[in-house]
Amino acid sequence: MNQARHEAAMAYLRSASLSEKDSRFRQAIEELQYPFITASDAEVLTAMYFKLKDMALRNQILGRLMHRGELGLQSFFTEAYKKERYLDMKLKAIRGLAYDATEAEMEPVVEHFLKLLEKRPEKTPYNYQEYEFIRSACGLPYLIKTYGYACFEKALRQEEKQYNDMPDAFKGHHTYDEEGNFIALRDPDEVAEMLNRFFASQGAR
């Protein structure tokens, strides 16, 4: 963690024009460090989030802010949950919401999340990218450990069922730690080889 780097990035973002393709702009978002995000920083970042078209940049901001539920960002997380299509990003919004929500308040949100999750195999049968975040130390296991809500446990059971229903070629390639950092479990070339071999076997049938 580097507070000086974070503060320099925020100083740049406060004055820079919103230019999603600019390498300096993208680098500044990359350099944000969540422990050093202040309420003033969060105000800038949440406003920026809703202006960004680039999902990857929104995902980075959401990933930083999900750790700072104490900053009173409940309305932001509610709107972010509604905005995003991908379940890993929705779950980041849920992490932020859970900081200041009761179990009764979280249940309808997680039930909605669960309905979306249950439909994933219909159009995305090999949905390992979303599943790996959901089942990682940063995802539902974190929420279960921290809050112990039954709705989180129910959602994880459903995700694990869908994960286990996938062919082995789509499992165990990567995960995330509790901070949300990507952890590769296999070399990218090995992953590509496994996936290519699977799809070749499907085509041979």
Coordinates of C-alpha atoms in Angstrom, one line a residue:
M1 CA 0.0 0.0 0.0
N2 CA 1.3 3.4 -1.0
Q3 CA -0.6 6.4 0.4
A4 CA 1.5 8.9 -1.6
R5 CA 0.8 7.1 -4.8
H6 CA -2.9 7.1 -4.0
E7 CA -3.0 10.8 -3.1
A8 CA -1.2 11.6 -6.3
A9 CA -3.7 9.6 -8.3
M10 CA -6.6 11.3 -6.7
A11 CA -5.1 14.7 -7.2
Y12 CA -4.8 13.9 -10.9
L13 CA -8.4 12.5 -11.1
R14 CA -9.9 15.6 -9.4
S15 CA -8.6 17.9 -12.2
A16 CA -8.3 15.6 -15.2
S17 CA -10.9 15.4 -17.9
L18 CA -12.7 12.1 -18.2
S19 CA -10.7 10.4 -20.9
E20 CA -11.2 6.7 -20.8
K21 CA -8.6 5.9 -23.4
D22 CA -5.9 8.1 -21.9
S23 CA -3.2 5.9 -20.4
R24 CA -2.5 8.4 -17.6
F25 CA -6.2 8.5 -16.6
R26 CA -6.4 4.7 -16.6
Q27 CA -3.2 4.4 -14.6
A28 CA -4.5 6.8 -12.0
I29 CA -7.6 4.6 -11.4
E30 CA -5.3 1.6 -11.2
E31 CA -3.2 3.3 -8.5
L32 CA -6.1 4.0 -6.1
Q33 CA -5.6 2.3 -2.8
Y34 CA -8.8 1.6 -0.8
P35 CA -7.5 2.1 2.7
F36 CA -6.7 5.7 1.9
I37 CA -10.0 6.6 0.2
T38 CA -11.5 9.5 2.1
A39 CA -15.2 10.7 2.0
S40 CA -14.0 13.5 -0.3
D41 CA -12.3 11.0 -2.6
A42 CA -15.4 8.8 -2.6
E43 CA -17.5 11.7 -3.7
V44 CA -15.3 12.2 -6.7
L45 CA -15.1 8.5 -7.6
T46 CA -18.8 7.8 -7.3
A47 CA -19.6 10.7 -9.6
M48 CA -17.0 9.5 -12.0
Y49 CA -18.2 5.9 -11.9
F50 CA -21.6 6.8 -13.4
K51 CA -20.0 8.7 -16.2
L52 CA -17.7 5.9 -17.3
K53 CA -18.6 3.8 -20.2
D54 CA -15.6 1.5 -19.8
M55 CA -16.8 -1.4 -17.7
A56 CA -13.2 -2.3 -16.6
L57 CA -12.7 1.1 -15.1
R58 CA -16.0 1.0 -13.3
N59 CA -15.1 -2.4 -12.0
Q60 CA -11.8 -1.1 -10.6
I61 CA -13.6 1.8 -8.8
L62 CA -16.3 -0.5 -7.5
G63 CA -13.7 -2.9 -6.3
R64 CA -12.0 -0.2 -4.3
L65 CA -15.2 1.3 -2.8
M66 CA -16.7 -2.0 -1.8
H67 CA -14.2 -2.0 1.1
R68 CA -15.4 1.4 2.4
G69 CA -19.0 0.9 3.4
E70 CA -18.4 3.0 6.5
L71 CA -18.2 6.1 4.2
G72 CA -22.0 6.1 3.8
L73 CA -22.1 5.0 0.2
Q74 CA -25.3 2.9 0.4
S75 CA -27.2 4.9 -2.3
F76 CA -24.1 4.5 -4.6
F77 CA -24.0 0.7 -4.0
T78 CA -27.7 0.4 -4.6
E79 CA -27.5 2.2 -8.0
A80 CA -24.3 0.3 -8.9
Y81 CA -26.1 -3.0 -8.3
K82 CA -28.8 -1.9 -10.6
K83 CA -26.4 -0.6 -13.3
E84 CA -24.1 -3.6 -13.7
R85 CA -24.9 -6.7 -15.7
Y86 CA -22.2 -9.0 -14.5
L87 CA -22.7 -10.9 -11.3
D88 CA -19.1 -10.4 -10.0
M89 CA -19.7 -6.6 -10.2
K90 CA -23.2 -6.9 -8.6
L91 CA -21.6 -8.9 -5.8
K92 CA -19.1 -6.1 -5.2
A93 CA -22.1 -3.7 -4.8
I94 CA -23.6 -6.2 -2.4
R95 CA -20.4 -6.3 -0.3
G96 CA -20.7 -2.5 0.0
L97 CA -24.4 -2.6 0.8
A98 CA -23.9 -5.3 3.5
Y99 CA -21.7 -3.1 5.6
D100 CA -24.7 -1.1 6.9
A101 CA -27.7 -3.4 6.2
T102 CA -29.6 -5.8 8.2
E103 CA -30.2 -9.4 7.1
A104 CA -33.8 -8.5 6.3
E105 CA -32.6 -5.6 4.1
M106 CA -30.2 -7.8 2.3
E107 CA -32.5 -10.7 1.6
P108 CA -34.5 -9.2 -1.3
V109 CA -31.3 -8.0 -2.9
V110 CA -29.7 -11.4 -2.7
E111 CA -32.9 -13.1 -3.9
H112 CA -32.7 -11.0 -7.0
F113 CA -29.1 -11.9 -7.4
L114 CA -29.9 -15.6 -7.0
K115 CA -32.6 -15.4 -9.7
L116 CA -30.0 -14.0 -12.1
L117 CA -27.5 -16.6 -11.0
E118 CA -29.9 -19.5 -11.6
K119 CA -30.5 -18.3 -15.2
R120 CA -26.8 -18.1 -16.1
P121 CA -26.5 -21.7 -17.4
E122 CA -29.2 -21.1 -20.0
K123 CA -27.0 -18.7 -22.0
T124 CA -23.6 -19.0 -20.4
P125 CA -23.1 -22.7 -19.5
Y126 CA -19.3 -22.2 -19.0
N127 CA -19.6 -19.2 -16.8
Y128 CA -16.4 -19.7 -14.9
Q129 CA -15.2 -16.0 -14.8
E130 CA -18.2 -14.9 -12.8
Y131 CA -18.3 -18.1 -10.7
E132 CA -14.7 -17.8 -9.6
F133 CA -15.2 -14.4 -8.1
I134 CA -18.5 -15.3 -6.5
R135 CA -16.9 -18.4 -4.8
S136 CA -13.6 -16.7 -3.9
A137 CA -12.4 -15.4 -0.6
C138 CA -13.5 -12.0 -1.7
G139 CA -17.0 -13.1 -2.7
L140 CA -19.8 -14.9 -0.9
P141 CA -17.4 -16.7 1.5
Y142 CA -16.3 -13.3 2.8
L143 CA -19.9 -12.2 3.3
I144 CA -20.8 -15.5 5.1
K145 CA -17.8 -15.2 7.4
T146 CA -18.4 -11.5 8.1
Y147 CA -22.2 -11.4 8.5
G148 CA -23.4 -15.0 8.6
Y149 CA -26.7 -14.3 6.8
A150 CA -28.6 -17.4 5.5
C151 CA -29.3 -15.7 2.2
F152 CA -25.5 -15.5 1.4
E153 CA -25.2 -19.2 2.3
K154 CA -28.1 -20.1 0.0
A155 CA -26.6 -18.1 -2.9
L156 CA -23.2 -19.9 -2.4
R157 CA -24.8 -23.3 -2.4
Q158 CA -26.5 -22.5 -5.7
E159 CA -23.3 -21.1 -7.2
E160 CA -21.4 -24.2 -6.2
K161 CA -24.0 -26.4 -7.8
Q162 CA -23.7 -24.6 -11.0
Y163 CA -19.9 -24.5 -10.8
N164 CA -19.7 -28.2 -10.1
D165 CA -22.0 -28.9 -13.1
M166 CA -19.4 -27.4 -15.5
P167 CA -16.8 -29.6 -17.2
D168 CA -13.4 -29.7 -15.4
A169 CA -11.8 -27.7 -18.2
F170 CA -13.4 -24.6 -16.8
K171 CA -12.5 -25.0 -13.2
G172 CA -9.6 -23.9 -11.0
H173 CA -7.9 -21.5 -13.4
H174 CA -7.8 -18.5 -11.1
T175 CA -9.3 -17.0 -7.9
Y176 CA -9.3 -13.8 -5.8
D177 CA -8.0 -13.1 -2.3
E178 CA -10.1 -11.3 0.3
E179 CA -8.9 -7.9 -1.0
G180 CA -10.2 -8.7 -4.5
N181 CA -6.7 -9.3 -6.0
F182 CA -6.6 -11.7 -9.0
I183 CA -4.6 -14.9 -8.3
A184 CA -3.7 -17.0 -11.3
L185 CA -3.7 -20.7 -10.4
R186 CA -2.6 -21.9 -13.8
D187 CA -0.3 -20.6 -16.5
P188 CA -2.4 -18.8 -19.2
D189 CA -1.0 -21.1 -21.9
E190 CA -2.2 -24.1 -19.9
V191 CA -5.6 -22.6 -19.5
A192 CA -5.8 -21.9 -23.3
E193 CA -4.7 -25.5 -24.0
M194 CA -7.4 -27.0 -21.7
L195 CA -10.2 -24.8 -23.2
N196 CA -9.1 -25.5 -26.7
R197 CA -8.9 -29.2 -26.0
F198 CA -12.4 -29.2 -24.6
F199 CA -14.0 -27.3 -27.5
A200 CA -12.2 -29.5 -30.0
S201 CA -13.6 -32.6 -28.3
Q202 CA -17.1 -31.0 -28.5
G203 CA -16.7 -30.4 -32.2
A204 CA -15.6 -33.9 -32.8
R205 CA -18.8 -35.3 -31.5

